[in-house]
Tab-separated table of C-alpha atoms in Angstrom:
chain	number	residue	atom	x	y	z
G	1	GLN	CA	-36.652	-4.473	54.713
G	2	MET	CA	-32.855	-4.298	54.487
G	3	ALA	CA	-33.025	-4.459	50.689
G	4	THR	CA	-35.501	-1.564	50.644
G	5	ARG	CA	-33.275	0.571	52.859
G	6	LEU	CA	-30.211	-0.199	50.747
G	7	ASP	CA	-32.086	0.730	47.581
G	8	ALA	CA	-33.138	4.060	49.095
G	9	ALA	CA	-29.568	4.723	50.212
G	10	ARG	CA	-28.253	4.038	46.720
G	11	ARG	CA	-30.722	6.514	45.231
G	12	LYS	CA	-29.629	9.207	47.684
G	13	LEU	CA	-25.964	8.526	46.926
G	14	PHE	CA	-26.638	8.706	43.198
G	15	GLN	CA	-28.470	12.033	43.571
G	16	ALA	CA	-25.529	13.449	45.519
G	17	ARG	CA	-23.010	12.143	43.007
G	18	ALA	CA	-25.008	13.547	40.087
G	19	LYS	CA	-24.257	17.074	41.373
G	20	ARG	CA	-20.557	16.554	40.701
G	21	VAL	CA	-18.839	16.968	37.345
G	22	TRP	CA	-19.104	13.677	35.506
G	23	PRO	CA	-15.802	11.971	34.691
G	24	GLY	CA	-14.672	12.116	31.096
G	25	LEU	CA	-15.623	9.225	28.832
G	26	ASP	CA	-13.051	7.958	26.357
G	27	ASP	CA	-15.303	6.651	23.598
G	28	LYS	CA	-13.002	7.042	20.612
G	29	VAL	CA	-12.344	4.154	18.235
G	30	LEU	CA	-8.702	3.366	17.417
G	31	THR	CA	-7.758	1.481	14.269
G	32	ALA	CA	-4.898	-0.343	15.987
G	33	TRP	CA	-6.928	-1.671	18.899
G	34	ASN	CA	-9.698	-2.773	16.578
G	35	GLY	CA	-7.090	-4.653	14.564
G	36	LEU	CA	-6.140	-6.586	17.697
G	37	MET	CA	-9.784	-7.368	18.385
G	38	LEU	CA	-10.310	-8.395	14.769
G	39	ALA	CA	-7.499	-10.956	14.935
G	40	ALA	CA	-8.807	-12.391	18.203
G	41	PHE	CA	-12.384	-12.848	17.015
G	42	ALA	CA	-11.331	-14.185	13.601
G	43	GLU	CA	-9.068	-16.824	15.114
G	44	ALA	CA	-11.569	-17.715	17.832
G	45	GLY	CA	-14.305	-18.092	15.240
G	46	ARG	CA	-12.157	-20.500	13.253
G	47	VAL	CA	-10.773	-22.571	16.124
G	48	LEU	CA	-13.956	-22.744	18.193
G	49	ARG	CA	-16.209	-22.996	15.131
G	50	ARG	CA	-18.233	-20.053	16.355
G	51	ALA	CA	-19.997	-18.435	13.428
G	52	ASP	CA	-21.060	-15.534	15.654
G	53	TYR	CA	-17.416	-14.690	16.380
G	54	THR	CA	-16.613	-14.761	12.670
G	55	GLU	CA	-19.584	-12.486	11.988
G	56	ILE	CA	-18.305	-10.016	14.586
G	57	ALA	CA	-14.848	-10.043	12.981
G	58	THR	CA	-16.278	-9.537	9.502
G	59	ALA	CA	-18.512	-6.675	10.640
G	60	ASN	CA	-15.511	-5.063	12.313
G	61	ALA	CA	-13.416	-5.306	9.141
G	62	LEU	CA	-16.236	-3.826	7.072
G	63	PHE	CA	-16.584	-0.925	9.516
G	64	LEU	CA	-12.848	-0.224	9.455
G	65	ARG	CA	-12.739	-0.332	5.672
G	66	GLN	CA	-15.649	2.074	5.376
G	67	THR	CA	-14.695	4.444	8.200
G	68	MET	CA	-10.942	4.298	8.823
G	69	ARG	CA	-9.651	3.988	5.251
G	70	ALA	CA	-8.970	7.281	3.479
G	71	ALA	CA	-9.669	7.827	-0.215
G	72	ASP	CA	-5.991	7.256	-1.051
G	73	GLY	CA	-5.873	3.965	0.850
G	74	ARG	CA	-4.079	5.325	3.895
G	75	LEU	CA	-5.451	4.706	7.378
G	76	TRP	CA	-6.927	7.158	9.818
G	77	ARG	CA	-5.926	6.783	13.442
G	78	THR	CA	-9.127	7.535	15.341
G	79	TRP	CA	-12.879	7.981	14.965
G	80	LYS	CA	-15.711	9.034	17.256
G	81	ALA	CA	-19.452	8.868	16.681
G	82	GLY	CA	-20.667	12.108	15.170
G	83	HIS	CA	-17.206	13.057	13.898
G	84	ASP	CA	-15.112	12.183	10.872
G	85	ALA	CA	-12.115	9.885	11.265
G	86	ARG	CA	-8.900	11.877	11.612
G	87	TYR	CA	-5.137	11.908	12.183
G	88	ASN	CA	-2.649	9.944	10.132
G	89	GLY	CA	-2.375	6.309	11.141
G	90	TYR	CA	0.690	5.126	13.042
G	91	LEU	CA	2.695	1.999	12.321
G	92	GLU	CA	0.649	0.053	14.862
G	93	ASP	CA	-2.559	0.901	13.009
G	94	TYR	CA	-1.205	-0.658	9.822
G	95	ALA	CA	0.540	-3.625	11.442
G	96	TYR	CA	-2.257	-4.628	13.821
G	97	LEU	CA	-4.959	-4.261	11.185
G	98	ALA	CA	-2.979	-6.182	8.553
G	99	ASP	CA	-2.468	-8.978	11.078
G	100	GLY	CA	-6.181	-9.034	11.834
G	101	LEU	CA	-7.080	-9.104	8.144
G	102	LEU	CA	-4.802	-12.082	7.510
G	103	ALA	CA	-6.464	-13.890	10.412
G	104	LEU	CA	-9.872	-13.074	8.947
G	105	TYR	CA	-8.782	-14.306	5.522
G	106	GLN	CA	-7.663	-17.628	7.019
G	107	THR	CA	-11.111	-17.956	8.582
G	108	THR	CA	-13.368	-16.859	5.705
G	109	PHE	CA	-11.058	-17.133	2.665
G	110	ASP	CA	-12.616	-13.953	1.340
G	111	GLU	CA	-9.860	-12.540	-0.853
G	112	THR	CA	-11.005	-8.996	-0.069
G	113	TRP	CA	-9.266	-9.219	3.285
G	114	PHE	CA	-6.078	-10.722	1.897
G	115	THR	CA	-5.834	-8.007	-0.750
G	116	TRP	CA	-6.330	-5.268	1.815
G	117	ALA	CA	-3.715	-6.771	4.144
G	118	GLN	CA	-1.192	-6.797	1.308
G	119	GLU	CA	-2.076	-3.198	0.464
G	120	LEU	CA	-1.469	-2.142	4.076
G	121	ALA	CA	1.869	-3.950	4.119
G	122	GLN	CA	2.954	-1.982	1.081
G	123	ARG	CA	1.895	1.256	2.796
G	124	MET	CA	4.086	0.278	5.747
G	125	LEU	CA	7.045	-0.218	3.447
G	126	ASP	CA	6.390	3.017	1.572
G	127	HIS	CA	5.868	5.334	4.532
G	128	PHE	CA	7.389	3.835	7.692
G	129	THR	CA	10.604	2.079	6.649
G	130	ASP	CA	13.794	2.944	8.510
G	131	GLU	CA	16.696	2.467	6.113
G	132	ALA	CA	18.745	1.251	9.076
G	133	GLY	CA	16.239	-1.590	9.550
G	134	GLY	CA	12.731	-1.982	10.888
G	135	PHE	CA	10.105	0.736	10.918
G	136	PHE	CA	9.428	4.114	12.486
G	137	ASP	CA	6.255	4.568	14.509
G	138	THR	CA	5.237	7.604	12.446
G	139	SER	CA	4.911	7.969	8.685
G	140	ASP	CA	7.268	9.959	6.499
G	141	ASP	CA	4.621	12.675	6.064
G	142	HIS	CA	3.689	12.917	9.749
G	143	GLU	CA	3.998	16.271	11.477
G	144	ALA	CA	7.623	17.163	12.180
G	145	LEU	CA	8.884	15.942	15.547
G	146	LEU	CA	12.149	16.561	17.373
G	147	HIS	CA	12.711	12.823	17.280
G	148	ARG	CA	10.993	10.310	15.024
G	149	PRO	CA	10.033	7.515	17.441
G	150	LYS	CA	10.763	3.840	16.880
G	151	ASP	CA	9.502	1.594	19.673
G	152	VAL	CA	10.621	-2.014	19.341
G	153	GLN	CA	9.510	-3.335	22.730
G	154	ASP	CA	6.213	-4.919	23.743
G	155	ASN	CA	4.299	-2.881	26.291
G	156	ALA	CA	0.584	-2.916	27.105
G	157	THR	CA	0.142	-3.623	23.400
G	158	PRO	CA	2.458	-5.554	21.066
G	159	SER	CA	5.478	-3.976	19.458
G	160	ALA	CA	4.270	-2.593	16.137
G	161	ASN	CA	7.682	-3.422	14.674
G	162	GLY	CA	7.444	-7.018	15.839
G	163	MET	CA	3.920	-7.302	14.484
G	164	ALA	CA	4.961	-5.766	11.160
G	165	ALA	CA	7.722	-8.368	10.851
G	166	GLN	CA	5.233	-11.189	11.399
G	167	VAL	CA	2.844	-9.765	8.810
G	168	LEU	CA	5.612	-9.531	6.210
G	169	LEU	CA	6.803	-13.072	6.909
G	170	ARG	CA	3.350	-14.522	6.353
G	171	LEU	CA	2.715	-12.406	3.273
G	172	SER	CA	6.001	-13.635	1.822
G	173	LEU	CA	4.716	-17.204	1.998
G	174	TYR	CA	1.380	-16.246	0.477
G	175	THR	CA	2.903	-14.277	-2.383
G	176	GLY	CA	6.398	-15.632	-2.978
G	177	ASN	CA	7.729	-12.086	-2.533
G	178	GLY	CA	11.213	-12.621	-1.117
G	179	ARG	CA	11.596	-8.922	-0.328
G	180	TYR	CA	8.971	-9.201	2.397
G	181	TRP	CA	10.899	-12.089	3.959
G	182	ASP	CA	14.288	-10.380	3.730
G	183	ILE	CA	13.076	-7.146	5.350
G	184	ALA	CA	11.414	-9.020	8.202
G	185	GLN	CA	14.329	-11.389	8.708
G	186	GLN	CA	16.881	-8.569	8.855
G	187	ALA	CA	14.771	-6.602	11.317
G	188	THR	CA	14.309	-9.681	13.503
G	189	ALA	CA	18.008	-10.548	13.424
G	190	ALA	CA	18.824	-7.028	14.617
G	191	MET	CA	16.786	-7.731	17.765
G	192	HIS	CA	18.786	-10.842	18.684
G	193	GLU	CA	20.585	-9.356	21.689
G	194	ALA	CA	17.466	-7.692	23.095
G	195	MET	CA	15.454	-10.902	22.726
G	196	SER	CA	18.198	-12.900	24.431
G	197	ARG	CA	18.575	-10.546	27.389
G	198	TYR	CA	14.959	-9.477	27.931
G	199	PRO	CA	12.708	-12.111	26.337
G	200	THR	CA	9.556	-11.069	28.199
G	201	GLY	CA	9.753	-7.611	26.666
G	202	PHE	CA	10.149	-8.849	23.102
G	203	ALA	CA	7.609	-11.654	22.796
G	204	HIS	CA	6.355	-10.628	19.362
G	205	TRP	CA	9.887	-10.498	18.020
G	206	LEU	CA	10.398	-13.989	19.434
G	207	CYS	CA	7.279	-15.101	17.566
G	208	ALA	CA	8.790	-13.726	14.365
G	209	ALA	CA	12.092	-15.483	15.091
G	210	ALA	CA	10.300	-18.764	15.803
G	211	PHE	CA	8.429	-18.444	12.517
G	212	ILE	CA	11.678	-17.952	10.615
G	213	VAL	CA	13.622	-20.866	12.113
G	214	SER	CA	10.690	-23.308	12.073
G	215	GLU	CA	10.707	-23.738	8.289
G	216	PRO	CA	7.049	-22.716	8.078
G	217	GLN	CA	4.613	-24.412	5.748
G	218	GLU	CA	2.141	-23.051	3.239
G	219	THR	CA	-0.947	-25.073	2.447
G	220	ALA	CA	-3.137	-24.288	-0.532
G	221	VAL	CA	-6.529	-25.986	-0.651
G	222	SER	CA	-7.934	-25.817	-4.153
G	223	GLY	CA	-11.690	-26.105	-3.902
G	224	THR	CA	-14.826	-24.162	-3.095
G	225	PRO	CA	-14.277	-22.999	0.519
G	226	ASP	CA	-17.778	-23.936	1.721
G	227	ALA	CA	-17.911	-27.334	-0.014
G	228	PRO	CA	-17.867	-30.424	2.259
G	229	ASP	CA	-14.690	-31.898	0.746
G	230	THR	CA	-12.851	-28.590	1.182
G	231	GLN	CA	-14.128	-28.261	4.735
G	232	ALA	CA	-12.896	-31.781	5.525
G	233	LEU	CA	-9.362	-30.858	4.473
G	234	LEU	CA	-9.499	-27.570	6.370
G	235	ALA	CA	-10.722	-29.375	9.488
G	236	THR	CA	-7.626	-31.581	9.309
G	237	ILE	CA	-5.380	-28.542	9.022
G	238	TRP	CA	-6.939	-26.778	12.012
G	239	ALA	CA	-7.236	-29.892	14.174
G	240	ALA	CA	-3.805	-29.197	15.679
G	241	TYR	CA	-2.104	-26.014	16.827
G	242	ARG	CA	0.025	-24.921	13.863
G	243	PRO	CA	1.170	-21.325	14.493
G	244	ASN	CA	3.766	-21.400	11.711
G	245	LEU	CA	1.429	-22.377	8.899
G	246	VAL	CA	-0.319	-20.159	6.363
G	247	VAL	CA	-3.414	-21.448	4.608
G	248	ALA	CA	-5.189	-20.340	1.447
G	249	ALA	CA	-8.373	-21.824	0.014
G	250	GLY	CA	-10.312	-21.130	-3.144
G	251	LEU	CA	-10.455	-21.944	-6.822
G	252	ASN	CA	-8.938	-19.276	-9.028
G	253	GLY	CA	-6.113	-17.728	-7.015
G	254	GLU	CA	-6.499	-14.479	-8.906
G	255	ASN	CA	-5.509	-12.398	-5.892
G	256	VAL	CA	-3.697	-14.999	-3.768
G	257	PRO	CA	-0.540	-16.255	-5.517
G	258	LEU	CA	-0.315	-19.331	-3.274
G	259	LEU	CA	-3.429	-20.661	-5.045
G	260	ALA	CA	-2.227	-19.872	-8.565
G	261	GLN	CA	-1.909	-22.833	-10.948
G	262	ARG	CA	-3.148	-25.248	-8.288
G	263	SER	CA	-6.353	-26.983	-9.301
G	264	PRO	CA	-8.615	-29.696	-7.869
G	265	LEU	CA	-7.740	-33.245	-8.929
G	266	ALA	CA	-10.487	-35.413	-10.397
G	267	GLY	CA	-13.076	-32.877	-9.307
G	268	LYS	CA	-12.137	-33.185	-5.618
G	269	ALA	CA	-10.825	-30.506	-3.283
G	270	THR	CA	-7.051	-30.870	-3.246
G	271	ALA	CA	-4.428	-29.800	-0.717
G	272	TYR	CA	-0.913	-28.726	-1.652
G	273	VAL	CA	1.513	-28.664	1.284
G	274	CYS	CA	4.555	-26.554	0.466
G	275	ARG	CA	7.653	-24.913	1.881
G	276	ARG	CA	8.687	-21.683	0.168
G	277	PHE	CA	6.494	-22.632	-2.823
G	278	VAL	CA	8.128	-26.075	-3.247
G	279	CYS	CA	5.232	-28.483	-2.827
G	280	GLN	CA	4.711	-32.128	-1.986
G	281	GLN	CA	2.433	-34.416	-3.964
G	282	PRO	CA	-1.110	-32.991	-3.953
G	283	VAL	CA	-3.584	-34.983	-1.865
G	284	THR	CA	-7.350	-35.216	-1.705
G	285	ASP	CA	-7.956	-37.144	1.510
G	286	ALA	CA	-7.554	-36.111	5.129
G	287	VAL	CA	-5.281	-38.995	6.162
G	288	ALA	CA	-2.646	-38.214	3.535
G	289	LEU	CA	-2.877	-34.505	4.326
G	290	GLN	CA	-2.371	-35.205	8.024
G	291	ALA	CA	0.752	-37.223	7.230
G	292	GLN	CA	2.214	-34.427	5.110
G	293	LEU	CA	1.512	-31.792	7.732
G	294	ASP	CA	3.131	-33.960	10.404
G	295	GLY	CA	6.158	-34.621	8.210
G	296	THR	CA	5.608	-38.367	7.995
G	297	LEU	CA	5.384	-38.440	4.211
């Protein structure tokens, strides 16, 4: 009886509330926030071996490429169902999405996502660079403002500058492009005092700094990504938490320089563990790969 009375009361309350003006619904889609989600699902799919998470990440990337990418390759900021995407993308749109695409590449090894991430990084350099170091939040062709903003601190979302630095650092290891590394390293060094005094407000800059000083590794796995021998090597790589490691896998390396001129040995998937493109002896078994990754060989 009590449940029946409560149900009737709820209906009366709903009828009374329905007479009021409904609150606004924020149902827009932001490129930047989807980039954050993309990175989370891509990494979770890889680490937890959840194919459904990887499928969500891939579907998200496909949607963003179809909907939020302008004809000239620039990004739109926002989209809403029933409306075209609009407004020039901000730095965070480029940085967050590029980060998510690199995470998706390391999960699927589909070179489409690597190529797009590199394209977005170049757009950042072309349109957001501050000659004094780092990046502005708005592009060079954004509407004129009294002050061109440049936010370097983490808030509810990561610092777009800190995220951009991390993207460039990883791309440098994938491509051998020292300019990416130098730009990111100089921007990170400029944040030294802020990181030292207020570390909780500059966590993504600290991640960039940790990446730089850790002597990060690149690992190229030459083999068909879905083949069992390739998967065995990749499982060894991902068995431990290695935040300062970039991984490429595939056969031709046409679009990923880290894979170029690195071939399977004796028809077996082969791993090349490198630092700044200087590589150790290639290996084909998981035990030897583990030793190289752990620095015991």
